């Protein structure tokens, strides 16, 4: 089944063409030698590529099949292109149904300043995913393959409201980037890896947009985390049914949380793999974030959100305390009992996110530790837990005493203006870098649209 087993004879054909052209210089073959060789070479190249794509990974082989992916996922026990097509259809179905269900008023109710902001982005992302799915299916058919049939995608639990949908979309795009990075580690063919990279950059753009639409940090980490297909299916496999993908999925792991998740808060999980052993001292919880060389390991019975991490955080349950390497080639995946699940630690909020969606988290403090968590595994669930909503407020603490200032229509702050109990501001009031608050704690109640400008002035 190796390509080398059928390369020898076909490569002799151009040599035969050349010999005939030399012996019979006036023949059709002689006058059309180069076009014929070009056509034959193109056909043989496509045939060779298709044979590579359908080769199974040899167990224990030191060689990674370079055709492991055409898009975001690589081949394990079935044709990679067919599997990728199923996943693209899942994404396309999700965005299509979301756009069909929600209208402008739904986005306004979800806290967006202008409903056109998220709507435009979701339409663009939906177009991208549909194009990926269509193109992949055409490629499979052109190469003589058959797409996996019978798959159904149940995304209804992700579309209960706009907030849930946005959280699910954010998870989808972050998981997609991680899956794609994992696939790239097994691609040796430069043509395929280049093609895959052109799609990965688009997925990363989707990821950034969804971070902002979730009211979080656009680029929370300098690196992303690579995952393998079994880990991807632990996160998204619950959405696919009715067909065999040929890839063994990790056991899903679900975070139990009924409210905001804070740094240092103890975490509890549900999984069929735990079977009531969540307090076992033999199990560990492991956290993987972008930029970490290895996972942060804690006993499962003492598992809590790590400090000083912002953005996506993958959580595994393992039967070993040996840290998982943040490298899918070297990670001891055999120790994974369940997971990963994905949580988002949103302890920083970009001004752009606040401007686009001030209604998501109208209480902003300099030491906020609330996180957003989202996961869907079989059975599929998505949980969104931003900080508890309250009237828009900004707190600054320059000194121990407290002064309350109500912002109303008549005051402009300058470098010589101190905030006092009677200080008032209008929506047009501007805080400049030279503004000096009085030696007191100042609590200003404002409209959500003013939060970004005031926070920038206070941090200057």
Short mmCIF file of C-alpha atoms in Angstrom, two decimals, residues 14-423:
data_model
loop_
_atom_site.label_atom_id
_atom_site.label_comp_id
_atom_site.label_asym_id
_atom_site.label_seq_id
_atom_site.Cartn_x
_atom_site.Cartn_y
_atom_site.Cartn_z
CA UNK A 14 7.83 9.61 -19.75
CA UNK A 15 11.06 7.81 -20.59
CA UNK A 16 9.15 5.63 -23.05
CA UNK A 17 7.53 8.74 -24.57
CA UNK A 18 10.95 10.28 -25.08
CA UNK A 19 12.38 7.12 -26.71
CA UNK A 20 9.48 6.87 -29.17
CA UNK A 21 9.81 10.57 -30.03
CA UNK A 22 13.50 10.09 -30.82
CA UNK A 23 12.94 6.99 -32.94
CA UNK A 24 9.97 8.52 -34.81
CA UNK A 25 10.70 12.27 -35.04
CA UNK A 26 7.71 12.95 -37.34
CA UNK A 27 5.15 11.18 -35.18
CA UNK A 28 2.32 12.75 -33.18
CA UNK A 29 4.08 11.74 -29.99
CA UNK A 30 7.20 13.63 -31.05
CA UNK A 31 5.36 16.87 -31.90
CA UNK A 32 3.23 16.75 -28.74
CA UNK A 33 5.80 15.31 -26.36
CA UNK A 34 5.77 18.06 -23.72
CA UNK A 35 1.96 18.51 -23.51
CA UNK A 36 1.51 14.77 -23.16
CA UNK A 37 4.11 14.54 -20.40
CA UNK A 38 2.49 17.49 -18.60
CA UNK A 39 -0.99 15.90 -18.70
CA UNK A 40 0.35 12.55 -17.60
CA UNK A 41 2.35 14.15 -14.78
CA UNK A 42 -0.70 16.03 -13.49
CA UNK A 43 -2.77 12.86 -13.46
CA UNK A 44 -0.06 10.88 -11.70
CA UNK A 45 0.43 13.63 -9.09
CA UNK A 46 -3.28 13.60 -8.18
CA UNK A 47 -3.26 9.81 -8.02
CA UNK A 48 -0.22 9.82 -5.72
CA UNK A 49 -1.75 12.44 -3.43
CA UNK A 50 -4.96 10.48 -3.13
CA UNK A 51 -3.09 7.29 -2.24
CA UNK A 52 -1.21 9.18 0.47
CA UNK A 53 -4.42 10.62 1.90
CA UNK A 54 -5.97 7.19 2.26
CA UNK A 55 -3.00 5.50 3.89
CA UNK A 56 -3.64 4.54 7.52
CA UNK A 57 -1.17 5.51 10.20
CA UNK A 58 1.03 2.54 10.93
CA UNK A 59 0.91 1.67 14.60
CA UNK A 60 4.15 2.59 16.27
CA UNK A 61 5.55 4.07 13.09
CA UNK A 62 8.16 6.77 13.49
CA UNK A 63 6.81 8.48 10.38
CA UNK A 64 3.78 10.75 10.56
CA UNK A 65 1.67 10.60 7.44
CA UNK A 66 2.04 14.04 5.89
CA UNK A 67 -1.48 14.05 4.54
CA UNK A 68 -2.92 13.95 8.03
CA UNK A 69 -5.13 16.94 7.38
CA UNK A 70 -6.66 19.04 4.65
CA UNK A 71 -8.25 21.44 7.10
CA UNK A 72 -8.24 21.26 10.90
CA UNK A 73 -8.11 17.55 11.71
CA UNK A 74 -5.79 14.72 10.83
CA UNK A 75 -6.30 11.15 9.82
CA UNK A 76 -6.18 8.37 12.40
CA UNK A 77 -8.28 5.36 11.42
CA UNK A 78 -10.26 6.71 8.48
CA UNK A 79 -9.82 9.12 5.58
CA UNK A 80 -8.90 12.53 6.91
CA UNK A 81 -10.73 14.48 4.27
CA UNK A 82 -14.07 12.81 4.98
CA UNK A 83 -13.72 13.44 8.72
CA UNK A 84 -12.78 17.07 8.16
CA UNK A 85 -15.83 17.50 5.98
CA UNK A 86 -18.09 16.27 8.79
CA UNK A 87 -16.60 18.77 11.22
CA UNK A 88 -16.93 21.60 8.72
CA UNK A 89 -20.59 20.69 8.23
CA UNK A 90 -21.07 20.84 12.00
CA UNK A 91 -19.67 24.37 12.19
CA UNK A 92 -21.63 25.51 9.16
CA UNK A 93 -24.86 24.06 10.59
CA UNK A 94 -24.30 25.80 13.92
CA UNK A 95 -23.81 29.26 12.42
CA UNK A 96 -26.59 28.83 9.86
CA UNK A 97 -29.15 27.90 12.51
CA UNK A 98 -27.96 30.70 14.79
CA UNK A 99 -28.47 33.31 12.07
CA UNK A 100 -31.87 31.87 11.23
CA UNK A 101 -33.05 31.96 14.84
CA UNK A 102 -31.82 35.26 16.25
CA UNK A 103 -32.78 38.75 15.08
CA UNK A 104 -31.45 42.23 15.81
CA UNK A 105 -33.53 42.63 18.98
CA UNK A 106 -32.06 39.41 20.39
CA UNK A 107 -28.53 40.79 20.02
CA UNK A 108 -29.57 44.08 21.61
CA UNK A 109 -31.07 42.20 24.56
CA UNK A 110 -27.77 40.32 24.95
CA UNK A 111 -26.00 43.60 25.73
CA UNK A 112 -24.52 44.66 22.40
CA UNK A 113 -24.31 48.41 21.75
CA UNK A 114 -25.30 47.89 18.12
CA UNK A 115 -26.78 44.57 16.96
CA UNK A 116 -25.12 45.08 13.59
CA UNK A 117 -21.69 44.57 15.20
CA UNK A 118 -22.15 40.88 16.10
CA UNK A 119 -24.48 40.19 13.18
CA UNK A 120 -21.89 41.23 10.59
CA UNK A 121 -19.22 39.11 12.22
CA UNK A 122 -21.39 36.00 12.51
CA UNK A 123 -22.43 36.35 8.88
CA UNK A 124 -18.79 36.55 7.80
CA UNK A 125 -17.79 33.55 9.93
CA UNK A 126 -20.76 31.53 8.65
CA UNK A 127 -19.70 32.26 5.07
CA UNK A 128 -16.14 31.12 5.81
CA UNK A 129 -17.24 27.84 7.37
CA UNK A 130 -19.72 27.12 4.58
CA UNK A 131 -16.99 27.75 2.01
CA UNK A 132 -14.63 25.41 3.84
CA UNK A 133 -17.25 22.64 3.91
CA UNK A 134 -18.23 23.04 0.25
CA UNK A 135 -14.65 23.20 -0.98
CA UNK A 136 -13.65 20.17 1.03
CA UNK A 137 -16.55 18.13 -0.32
CA UNK A 138 -15.69 19.08 -3.91
CA UNK A 139 -12.07 18.07 -3.29
CA UNK A 140 -13.12 14.69 -1.94
CA UNK A 141 -15.38 14.03 -4.93
CA UNK A 142 -12.73 15.20 -7.39
CA UNK A 143 -10.27 12.72 -5.93
CA UNK A 144 -12.77 9.88 -6.21
CA UNK A 145 -13.61 9.70 -2.52
CA UNK A 146 -16.96 9.50 -0.78
CA UNK A 147 -18.12 11.74 2.04
CA UNK A 148 -19.30 10.23 5.30
CA UNK A 149 -23.08 10.06 5.21
CA UNK A 150 -25.78 9.86 7.85
CA UNK A 151 -24.32 12.41 10.27
CA UNK A 152 -26.75 14.61 12.16
CA UNK A 153 -25.82 17.67 14.18
CA UNK A 154 -27.85 18.62 17.23
CA UNK A 155 -26.90 22.17 18.17
CA UNK A 156 -30.24 23.13 19.72
CA UNK A 157 -28.80 23.28 23.24
CA UNK A 158 -26.30 25.86 22.03
CA UNK A 159 -28.99 28.17 20.69
CA UNK A 160 -31.23 28.78 23.69
CA UNK A 161 -30.35 32.49 23.61
CA UNK A 162 -27.75 34.82 22.13
CA UNK A 163 -25.46 34.72 25.18
CA UNK A 164 -25.33 30.93 25.09
CA UNK A 165 -24.78 30.95 21.34
CA UNK A 166 -21.90 33.43 21.58
CA UNK A 167 -20.26 31.38 24.34
CA UNK A 168 -20.62 28.22 22.25
CA UNK A 169 -19.20 29.93 19.16
CA UNK A 170 -16.24 31.11 21.20
CA UNK A 171 -15.59 27.57 22.35
CA UNK A 172 -15.97 26.21 18.81
CA UNK A 173 -13.39 28.61 17.40
CA UNK A 174 -10.88 28.15 20.23
CA UNK A 175 -11.19 24.37 20.00
CA UNK A 176 -10.88 24.60 16.22
CA UNK A 177 -7.57 26.45 16.48
CA UNK A 178 -6.27 23.88 18.99
CA UNK A 179 -7.32 20.99 16.77
CA UNK A 180 -5.75 22.57 13.74
CA UNK A 181 -2.45 23.13 15.57
CA UNK A 182 -2.46 19.49 16.57
CA UNK A 183 -2.99 18.44 12.97
CA UNK A 184 -0.09 20.56 11.75
CA UNK A 185 2.35 18.59 13.90
CA UNK A 186 1.72 15.53 11.71
CA UNK A 187 1.97 17.20 8.32
CA UNK A 188 5.28 16.67 6.57
CA UNK A 189 4.15 17.55 3.06
CA UNK A 190 4.94 21.23 2.47
CA UNK A 191 2.08 21.76 0.03
CA UNK A 192 -0.49 20.40 2.45
CA UNK A 193 0.98 22.21 5.44
CA UNK A 194 0.93 25.51 3.55
CA UNK A 195 -2.68 24.99 2.52
CA UNK A 196 -3.59 24.12 6.09
CA UNK A 197 -1.81 27.19 7.42
CA UNK A 198 -3.85 29.48 5.18
CA UNK A 199 -6.99 28.18 6.87
CA UNK A 200 -5.55 28.30 10.38
CA UNK A 201 -5.03 32.05 10.14
CA UNK A 202 -8.71 32.49 9.31
CA UNK A 203 -9.73 30.33 12.26
CA UNK A 204 -7.55 32.46 14.52
CA UNK A 205 -9.32 35.58 13.28
CA UNK A 206 -12.63 33.98 14.18
CA UNK A 207 -11.20 33.18 17.61
CA UNK A 208 -10.24 36.80 18.22
CA UNK A 209 -13.62 38.15 17.14
CA UNK A 210 -15.46 35.70 19.41
CA UNK A 211 -13.27 36.68 22.35
CA UNK A 212 -14.29 40.30 21.85
CA UNK A 213 -17.98 39.50 21.33
CA UNK A 214 -17.82 37.58 24.62
CA UNK A 215 -16.69 40.75 26.41
CA UNK A 216 -13.21 39.39 27.07
CA UNK A 217 -9.62 39.94 25.94
CA UNK A 218 -9.06 39.79 22.19
CA UNK A 219 -5.64 38.12 22.46
CA UNK A 220 -5.42 36.70 26.00
CA UNK A 221 -2.29 34.59 25.51
CA UNK A 222 0.79 34.72 23.31
CA UNK A 223 0.40 31.03 22.38
CA UNK A 224 -2.37 28.50 21.75
CA UNK A 225 -2.64 24.85 22.81
CA UNK A 226 -2.51 21.95 20.34
CA UNK A 227 -4.95 19.05 20.80
CA UNK A 228 -5.26 15.68 19.08
CA UNK A 229 -8.52 14.36 17.49
CA UNK A 230 -9.50 12.20 20.47
CA UNK A 231 -9.27 15.26 22.71
CA UNK A 232 -11.27 17.31 20.21
CA UNK A 233 -14.08 14.75 20.20
CA UNK A 234 -14.21 14.87 24.01
CA UNK A 235 -15.22 18.50 23.56
CA UNK A 236 -17.40 18.38 20.44
CA UNK A 237 -18.31 14.73 19.87
CA UNK A 238 -21.62 15.09 21.69
CA UNK A 239 -22.93 17.22 18.85
CA UNK A 240 -22.43 14.54 16.17
CA UNK A 241 -24.50 11.38 15.82
CA UNK A 242 -25.69 8.88 13.24
CA UNK A 243 -22.33 8.15 11.62
CA UNK A 244 -19.00 6.52 12.40
CA UNK A 245 -16.00 8.84 12.35
CA UNK A 246 -13.45 6.12 13.01
CA UNK A 247 -11.73 8.10 15.76
CA UNK A 248 -11.82 7.02 19.43
CA UNK A 249 -12.96 9.92 21.59
CA UNK A 250 -11.65 10.72 25.05
CA UNK A 251 -14.26 10.45 27.78
CA UNK A 252 -16.02 13.84 28.10
CA UNK A 253 -15.46 15.93 31.21
CA UNK A 254 -17.99 18.50 32.41
CA UNK A 255 -17.40 21.27 34.93
CA UNK A 256 -20.05 21.62 37.64
CA UNK A 257 -20.59 25.33 38.22
CA UNK A 258 -23.74 27.27 39.08
CA UNK A 259 -22.14 30.70 39.24
CA UNK A 260 -19.05 32.74 38.50
CA UNK A 261 -15.78 30.83 38.68
CA UNK A 262 -13.05 32.68 40.55
CA UNK A 263 -9.30 32.22 40.65
CA UNK A 264 -8.58 29.88 43.54
CA UNK A 265 -12.09 28.44 43.57
CA UNK A 266 -12.37 24.68 43.96
CA UNK A 267 -13.62 22.86 40.86
CA UNK A 268 -15.84 19.79 40.70
CA UNK A 269 -16.43 17.66 37.63
CA UNK A 270 -18.86 15.13 36.22
CA UNK A 271 -17.73 12.31 33.94
CA UNK A 272 -18.69 8.73 33.32
CA UNK A 273 -15.00 7.89 33.74
CA UNK A 274 -14.95 9.07 37.34
CA UNK A 275 -17.72 6.81 38.63
CA UNK A 276 -17.84 8.45 42.01
CA UNK A 277 -14.06 8.55 42.40
CA UNK A 278 -13.68 12.33 42.12
CA UNK A 279 -12.12 12.48 45.59
CA UNK A 280 -9.60 9.75 44.89
CA UNK A 281 -6.05 10.73 45.77
CA UNK A 282 -4.88 8.68 42.80
CA UNK A 283 -6.36 11.12 40.29
CA UNK A 284 -5.08 14.54 39.28
CA UNK A 285 -6.52 17.54 37.52
CA UNK A 286 -4.22 19.16 35.00
CA UNK A 287 -4.48 22.61 33.42
CA UNK A 288 -3.01 23.46 30.02
CA UNK A 289 -2.77 27.05 28.81
CA UNK A 290 -0.91 28.68 25.96
CA UNK A 291 2.75 29.27 26.70
CA UNK A 292 3.07 26.68 29.47
CA UNK A 293 5.73 24.04 28.82
CA UNK A 294 3.72 21.51 30.82
CA UNK A 295 0.41 21.33 32.61
CA UNK A 296 -0.24 22.67 36.11
CA UNK A 297 -1.00 19.59 38.23
CA UNK A 298 -3.14 19.38 41.36
CA UNK A 299 -4.75 16.49 43.24
CA UNK A 300 -8.29 16.08 41.91
CA UNK A 301 -9.72 16.37 45.41
CA UNK A 302 -8.04 19.79 45.74
CA UNK A 303 -8.51 21.02 42.18
CA UNK A 304 -8.85 24.82 41.96
CA UNK A 305 -8.52 27.50 39.28
CA UNK A 306 -4.86 28.58 39.00
CA UNK A 307 -3.88 32.17 39.65
CA UNK A 308 -2.43 34.60 37.09
CA UNK A 309 -3.90 33.02 33.95
CA UNK A 310 -6.10 34.83 31.46
CA UNK A 311 -7.99 33.25 28.57
CA UNK A 312 -8.74 29.65 27.58
CA UNK A 313 -7.68 26.88 29.95
CA UNK A 314 -8.01 23.17 29.12
CA UNK A 315 -8.64 20.88 32.08
CA UNK A 316 -7.87 17.13 32.11
CA UNK A 317 -8.31 14.40 34.70
CA UNK A 318 -5.40 11.95 34.74
CA UNK A 319 -4.39 8.88 36.72
CA UNK A 320 -0.87 10.25 37.13
CA UNK A 321 0.67 13.31 38.74
CA UNK A 322 3.22 13.55 35.93
CA UNK A 323 2.49 16.85 34.12
CA UNK A 324 1.15 16.53 30.59
CA UNK A 325 3.57 18.06 28.12
CA UNK A 326 2.15 20.97 26.15
CA UNK A 327 3.23 19.11 23.04
CA UNK A 328 1.01 16.41 21.57
CA UNK A 329 4.01 14.46 20.29
CA UNK A 330 5.42 14.04 23.79
CA UNK A 331 2.31 14.22 25.99
CA UNK A 332 1.57 11.04 27.95
CA UNK A 333 -1.98 10.79 26.65
CA UNK A 334 -2.32 7.27 28.02
CA UNK A 335 -2.69 8.75 31.50
CA UNK A 336 -5.78 10.80 30.58
CA UNK A 337 -8.91 9.53 32.31
CA UNK A 338 -11.28 12.20 31.00
CA UNK A 339 -11.25 15.47 29.16
CA UNK A 340 -10.35 17.99 28.31
CA UNK A 341 -13.04 20.48 29.13
CA UNK A 342 -12.50 24.16 28.41
CA UNK A 343 -12.94 27.16 30.70
CA UNK A 344 -12.31 30.81 29.94
CA UNK A 345 -10.74 33.00 32.61
CA UNK A 346 -11.87 36.52 31.77
CA UNK A 347 -10.15 38.58 34.44
CA UNK A 348 -9.24 41.27 31.92
CA UNK A 349 -11.60 43.06 29.57
CA UNK A 350 -10.51 44.91 26.45
CA UNK A 351 -11.85 48.42 25.91
CA UNK A 352 -13.00 47.30 22.47
CA UNK A 353 -15.01 44.45 23.99
CA UNK A 354 -16.58 46.82 26.51
CA UNK A 355 -17.53 49.24 23.75
CA UNK A 356 -19.12 46.49 21.65
CA UNK A 357 -20.94 44.73 24.48
CA UNK A 358 -21.15 46.88 27.62
CA UNK A 359 -24.28 45.09 28.78
CA UNK A 360 -22.53 41.74 29.30
CA UNK A 361 -20.56 42.72 32.36
CA UNK A 362 -21.54 46.20 33.45
CA UNK A 363 -19.66 45.97 36.74
CA UNK A 364 -15.97 46.55 36.07
CA UNK A 365 -13.37 46.56 38.83
CA UNK A 366 -9.62 46.60 38.63
CA UNK A 367 -9.33 43.29 40.50
CA UNK A 368 -12.09 41.32 38.79
CA UNK A 369 -11.54 37.55 38.89
CA UNK A 370 -14.78 36.35 37.34
CA UNK A 371 -14.38 33.82 34.54
CA UNK A 372 -16.59 32.64 31.74
CA UNK A 373 -16.94 28.89 31.37
CA UNK A 374 -18.30 27.05 28.39
CA UNK A 375 -18.32 23.39 27.47
CA UNK A 376 -20.33 20.94 25.48
CA UNK A 377 -19.78 17.23 25.70
CA UNK A 378 -22.23 14.39 25.49
CA UNK A 379 -24.79 15.22 26.72
CA UNK A 380 -24.08 18.62 25.23
CA UNK A 381 -24.16 21.60 27.59
CA UNK A 382 -22.99 25.18 27.47
CA UNK A 383 -22.66 27.27 30.61
CA UNK A 384 -22.05 31.01 30.56
CA UNK A 385 -21.09 32.56 33.90
CA UNK A 386 -19.99 36.17 33.62
CA UNK A 387 -19.78 38.40 36.65
CA UNK A 388 -23.15 39.07 38.31
CA UNK A 389 -24.88 41.90 36.40
CA UNK A 390 -25.45 45.15 38.24
CA UNK A 391 -25.76 48.85 37.40
CA UNK A 392 -22.73 50.04 35.49
CA UNK A 393 -20.02 51.09 37.90
CA UNK A 394 -16.34 51.89 37.97
CA UNK A 395 -14.29 51.88 41.15
CA UNK A 396 -10.97 53.62 41.75
CA UNK A 397 -9.15 53.51 45.08
CA UNK A 398 -6.53 56.23 45.49
CA UNK A 399 -6.91 56.47 49.32
CA UNK A 400 -8.66 54.97 52.37
CA UNK A 401 -11.63 57.39 52.61
CA UNK A 402 -14.73 57.26 50.44
CA UNK A 403 -16.41 60.01 48.44
CA UNK A 404 -19.44 59.40 46.25
CA UNK A 405 -19.74 61.45 43.07
CA UNK A 406 -22.85 61.44 40.93
CA UNK A 407 -22.11 62.23 37.28
CA UNK A 408 -24.71 64.69 35.98
CA UNK A 409 -24.74 67.25 33.20
CA UNK A 410 -22.62 70.15 34.35
CA UNK A 411 -18.99 69.47 35.20
CA UNK A 412 -15.77 69.20 33.20
CA UNK A 413 -12.75 67.70 34.92
CA UNK A 414 -9.35 69.31 34.35
CA UNK A 415 -5.95 68.90 35.95
CA UNK A 416 -7.04 71.19 38.79
CA UNK A 417 -10.40 69.56 39.41
CA UNK A 418 -10.83 67.22 42.38
CA UNK A 419 -13.75 64.83 42.67
CA UNK A 420 -16.04 65.80 45.55
CA UNK A 421 -19.43 64.54 46.72
CA UNK A 422 -21.13 67.12 44.50
CA UNK A 423 -19.04 66.66 41.37
#
